[in-house]
XYZ file of N, CA and C in Angstrom:
339
model
N 99.792 95.098 114.165
C 99.146 96.587 115.173
C 99.975 97.749 114.232
N 98.858 98.523 113.580
C 99.345 99.862 113.268
C 99.840 100.927 113.963
N 99.170 100.536 115.496
C 99.878 101.421 116.417
C 101.163 101.706 116.449
N 102.024 100.435 116.160
C 103.741 100.868 116.701
C 103.936 101.885 115.682
N 103.983 101.684 114.336
C 104.083 102.854 113.375
C 103.913 103.908 113.626
N 102.499 104.032 114.336
C 102.045 105.485 114.653
C 102.866 106.085 115.436
N 103.024 105.190 116.359
C 103.618 105.553 117.751
C 104.936 106.120 117.480
N 105.704 105.233 116.084
C 107.251 105.656 115.894
C 106.959 106.809 115.149
N 106.073 107.158 114.156
C 105.924 108.585 113.773
C 105.631 109.811 114.683
N 105.035 109.421 115.449
C 104.986 110.515 116.635
C 106.094 110.911 117.033
N 107.054 109.777 117.611
C 108.340 109.971 118.313
C 109.539 110.635 117.430
N 109.372 110.588 115.961
C 110.167 111.202 114.998
C 109.534 112.432 115.076
N 108.248 113.085 115.045
C 107.993 114.228 115.299
C 107.924 115.215 116.289
N 108.008 114.430 117.475
C 108.597 114.630 118.830
C 109.999 114.945 118.955
N 111.099 113.755 118.352
C 112.348 114.172 118.517
C 112.851 115.398 117.655
N 112.309 115.636 116.531
C 112.629 116.863 115.788
C 112.397 118.149 116.425
N 111.438 118.057 116.928
C 110.485 119.192 117.533
C 111.476 119.575 118.749
N 112.114 118.454 119.408
C 112.749 118.746 120.495
C 114.309 119.017 120.427
N 114.781 118.516 119.209
C 115.889 118.771 118.409
C 115.978 120.456 118.459
N 114.490 120.863 117.831
C 114.784 122.296 117.247
C 114.517 123.209 118.089
N 113.909 122.603 119.322
C 113.945 123.586 120.380
C 114.967 123.599 121.604
N 115.817 122.762 121.169
C 117.302 122.477 122.610
C 116.321 122.050 123.509
N 115.861 121.412 123.407
C 115.087 120.337 124.961
C 115.863 119.391 125.506
N 115.850 119.580 126.574
C 116.642 118.098 127.249
C 115.836 117.189 127.468
N 114.603 117.694 127.350
C 113.370 116.643 128.044
C 112.123 116.658 127.691
N 111.172 115.756 126.751
C 109.739 116.165 126.549
C 109.071 115.660 127.777
N 108.325 116.702 128.541
C 107.080 116.189 129.312
C 105.815 115.734 128.638
N 105.213 116.526 127.917
C 103.754 116.064 127.634
C 103.985 116.204 125.885
N 102.813 114.990 125.545
C 103.091 115.135 123.949
C 101.217 115.088 123.880
N 100.365 115.877 122.929
C 99.174 116.243 123.284
C 98.843 116.116 121.664
N 97.997 115.064 121.410
C 97.484 114.261 120.212
C 96.201 114.339 119.652
N 95.551 114.719 118.766
C 94.359 114.691 118.208
C 94.083 113.715 117.253
N 93.054 112.878 117.912
C 92.770 111.895 117.078
C 91.505 111.650 117.271
N 91.257 111.109 115.730
C 89.565 111.196 115.305
C 89.196 110.136 115.651
N 87.554 110.494 115.978
C 86.858 109.362 116.493
C 86.538 108.162 115.402
N 86.934 108.669 113.910
C 86.860 107.783 112.650
C 88.337 106.933 112.563
N 89.250 107.314 113.340
C 90.977 107.097 112.740
C 91.054 105.406 112.887
N 90.159 104.852 113.593
C 90.683 103.403 113.299
C 91.480 103.460 113.977
N 91.857 104.047 115.151
C 93.409 103.873 116.246
C 92.843 102.875 117.631
N 93.318 102.304 117.777
C 92.863 101.819 119.216
C 93.951 102.459 120.577
N 93.351 103.323 121.288
C 93.827 104.323 122.058
C 94.798 103.509 123.173
N 94.299 102.321 123.380
C 95.087 101.822 124.460
C 96.270 101.333 124.290
N 95.972 100.884 122.514
C 97.278 99.791 122.212
C 98.479 101.347 121.641
N 97.750 102.648 121.357
C 98.834 103.681 121.216
C 99.662 103.856 122.024
N 99.018 103.900 123.058
C 99.534 104.551 124.317
C 100.687 103.422 124.822
N 100.440 102.141 124.706
C 101.462 101.006 125.253
C 102.372 100.955 124.430
N 102.291 101.530 122.808
C 103.436 101.387 121.811
C 104.250 102.499 121.825
N 103.784 103.956 122.557
C 104.131 105.180 122.786
C 105.337 105.156 124.088
N 104.657 104.081 125.112
C 105.838 104.310 126.174
C 106.816 103.067 125.691
N 106.355 101.870 125.161
C 107.596 101.106 124.119
C 108.852 102.387 123.426
N 108.361 102.741 122.346
C 109.116 103.244 121.571
C 109.973 104.616 122.318
N 109.468 105.096 122.752
C 110.223 106.352 123.859
C 111.061 105.973 124.787
N 111.519 104.908 125.293
C 112.529 104.047 126.206
C 113.779 104.699 125.639
N 114.574 105.098 126.324
C 115.699 105.469 125.726
C 116.078 106.698 125.463
N 114.666 107.594 124.681
C 114.619 108.649 123.984
C 114.302 109.947 124.862
N 114.844 110.755 124.375
C 114.346 112.302 125.177
C 112.660 112.404 125.599
N 112.122 111.956 125.032
C 110.509 111.787 125.156
C 110.237 110.677 126.230
N 111.357 109.877 126.836
C 111.116 108.815 127.888
C 110.162 109.351 128.980
N 108.953 108.518 129.725
C 108.327 109.143 130.852
C 107.621 110.214 130.592
N 107.391 110.616 129.077
C 106.352 111.809 128.813
C 104.941 111.439 128.879
N 104.131 111.984 129.157
C 102.920 111.821 129.438
C 102.208 111.974 128.018
N 101.338 111.252 127.371
C 100.628 111.043 126.185
C 99.143 111.307 126.590
N 98.711 112.627 126.001
C 97.405 113.079 126.220
C 96.764 113.241 125.185
N 95.133 112.344 124.945
C 94.708 112.284 123.564
C 93.525 113.169 123.736
N 93.331 113.730 122.599
C 91.903 114.673 122.826
C 91.572 114.368 121.370
N 89.953 113.694 121.839
C 89.337 113.218 120.883
C 88.608 113.955 119.892
N 88.571 113.916 118.741
C 87.936 114.603 117.254
C 87.052 114.016 117.153
N 85.348 114.644 117.492
C 84.417 113.828 116.724
C 84.244 113.839 114.969
N 83.523 112.328 114.712
C 83.444 112.598 113.200
C 82.292 113.094 112.669
N 82.567 114.063 111.871
C 81.438 114.590 110.976
C 81.342 114.087 109.523
N 80.550 114.724 108.699
C 80.122 114.278 107.430
C 79.479 115.174 106.748
N 79.264 115.316 105.434
C 78.889 116.061 104.440
C 77.546 115.135 103.656
N 76.350 115.109 104.040
C 75.570 114.493 103.238
C 75.238 114.845 101.768
N 75.529 114.298 100.819
C 75.330 114.688 99.356
C 73.571 114.637 99.380
N 73.173 113.960 99.571
C 71.299 114.461 99.124
C 70.946 115.344 99.857
N 71.030 115.690 100.815
C 70.323 116.522 101.733
C 71.241 117.760 101.884
N 72.556 117.798 101.834
C 73.537 118.668 101.931
C 73.412 119.279 103.103
N 73.463 118.535 104.426
C 73.560 118.873 105.950
C 75.281 118.180 106.304
N 75.463 119.155 106.867
C 76.569 118.905 107.862
C 76.248 117.921 108.834
N 76.822 116.773 109.165
C 76.047 115.877 110.297
C 77.146 115.007 110.942
N 76.666 114.865 112.416
C 77.733 114.167 113.211
C 77.867 112.669 112.939
N 79.044 112.359 113.000
C 78.931 110.532 112.233
C 80.010 109.756 113.607
N 79.241 108.859 114.187
C 79.635 108.515 115.317
C 80.435 107.208 114.814
N 79.984 106.412 113.590
C 80.677 105.256 112.968
C 80.563 105.427 111.443
N 81.884 105.019 110.956
C 81.713 104.575 108.912
C 80.654 103.989 108.965
N 80.085 103.986 108.087
C 78.696 103.537 107.293
C 77.455 103.385 108.080
N 77.557 104.580 109.252
C 76.047 104.972 109.648
C 75.512 105.858 108.840
N 73.987 106.064 108.687
C 73.176 107.045 107.754
C 73.148 108.189 107.881
N 72.840 109.247 107.819
C 72.508 110.541 107.747
C 71.253 110.569 108.694
N 71.529 111.276 109.952
C 69.989 111.321 110.588
C 68.851 112.145 110.208
N 69.529 112.524 109.165
C 68.379 113.745 108.738
C 67.635 113.014 107.525
N 67.890 112.272 106.922
C 67.259 111.956 105.368
C 67.663 110.268 105.447
N 68.359 109.751 106.478
C 68.974 108.312 106.185
C 69.870 108.013 104.848
N 70.304 108.788 104.388
C 71.199 108.231 102.923
C 72.658 107.554 103.808
N 73.040 107.027 102.897
C 74.482 106.634 103.209
C 75.367 107.108 102.624
N 75.042 107.995 101.629
C 76.055 108.752 100.632
C 76.721 110.102 101.568
N 77.326 109.800 102.359
C 78.205 110.545 103.306
C 79.811 110.304 102.954
N 80.183 112.063 103.012
C 81.733 112.201 102.787
C 82.443 112.945 103.742
N 83.121 111.941 104.434
C 83.482 112.381 105.974
C 84.578 113.205 105.508
N 84.466 114.399 106.735
C 84.809 116.108 106.607
C 85.542 116.411 107.982
N 85.627 115.313 108.746
C 86.347 115.235 110.172
C 86.435 113.854 110.894
N 87.146 113.708 111.443
C 87.494 112.772 112.381
C 88.085 111.484 111.855
N 88.985 111.549 110.967
C 89.924 110.652 110.411
C 90.906 110.792 110.944
N 91.727 111.908 111.068
C 92.765 112.305 111.229
C 93.295 111.957 112.761
N 94.975 112.031 112.591
C 95.863 111.769 113.844
C 96.673 112.967 113.651
N 96.872 113.769 114.657
C 97.936 114.997 114.930
C 98.356 115.410 116.051
N 99.656 115.954 115.783
C 100.541 115.688 117.126
C 100.157 117.312 117.112
N 99.463 117.856 118.205
C 98.432 118.974 118.519
C 99.523 120.160 119.101
N 100.460 119.969 120.366
C 101.489 120.683 121.159
C 102.407 119.470 121.565
N 103.746 120.062 122.029
C 104.415 118.958 122.833
C 104.957 120.179 124.076
N 105.016 119.634 125.005
C 105.716 120.453 126.383
C 107.150 120.204 126.903
N 107.990 120.738 126.516
C 109.316 120.393 126.755
C 109.944 121.234 127.958
N 110.882 120.526 128.054
C 111.877 121.358 129.455
C 113.161 121.573 129.143
């Protein structure tokens, strides 16, 4: 389950930010998570709750903001929405798409007290 490793990485970022801000407690963490990232959101929430036990982020709310998938079509040069990897271009039907958005996972902000 790679969600556990991702949750541990998020916790490291959160703890570093909390230390830098002399925070007593982290109240919320907002993540941007791409639609094409292959991350199971419920599993990530479960893992985040598990790894934050006993940390400055214990009990923190995890808000996940979805980032839509987008790609650039090589044959028709169109920027197109992409629901899933492997989908065809909705304009020309080509499968020669280069993903430009939607694979990322990023800590957007952290709410501290």
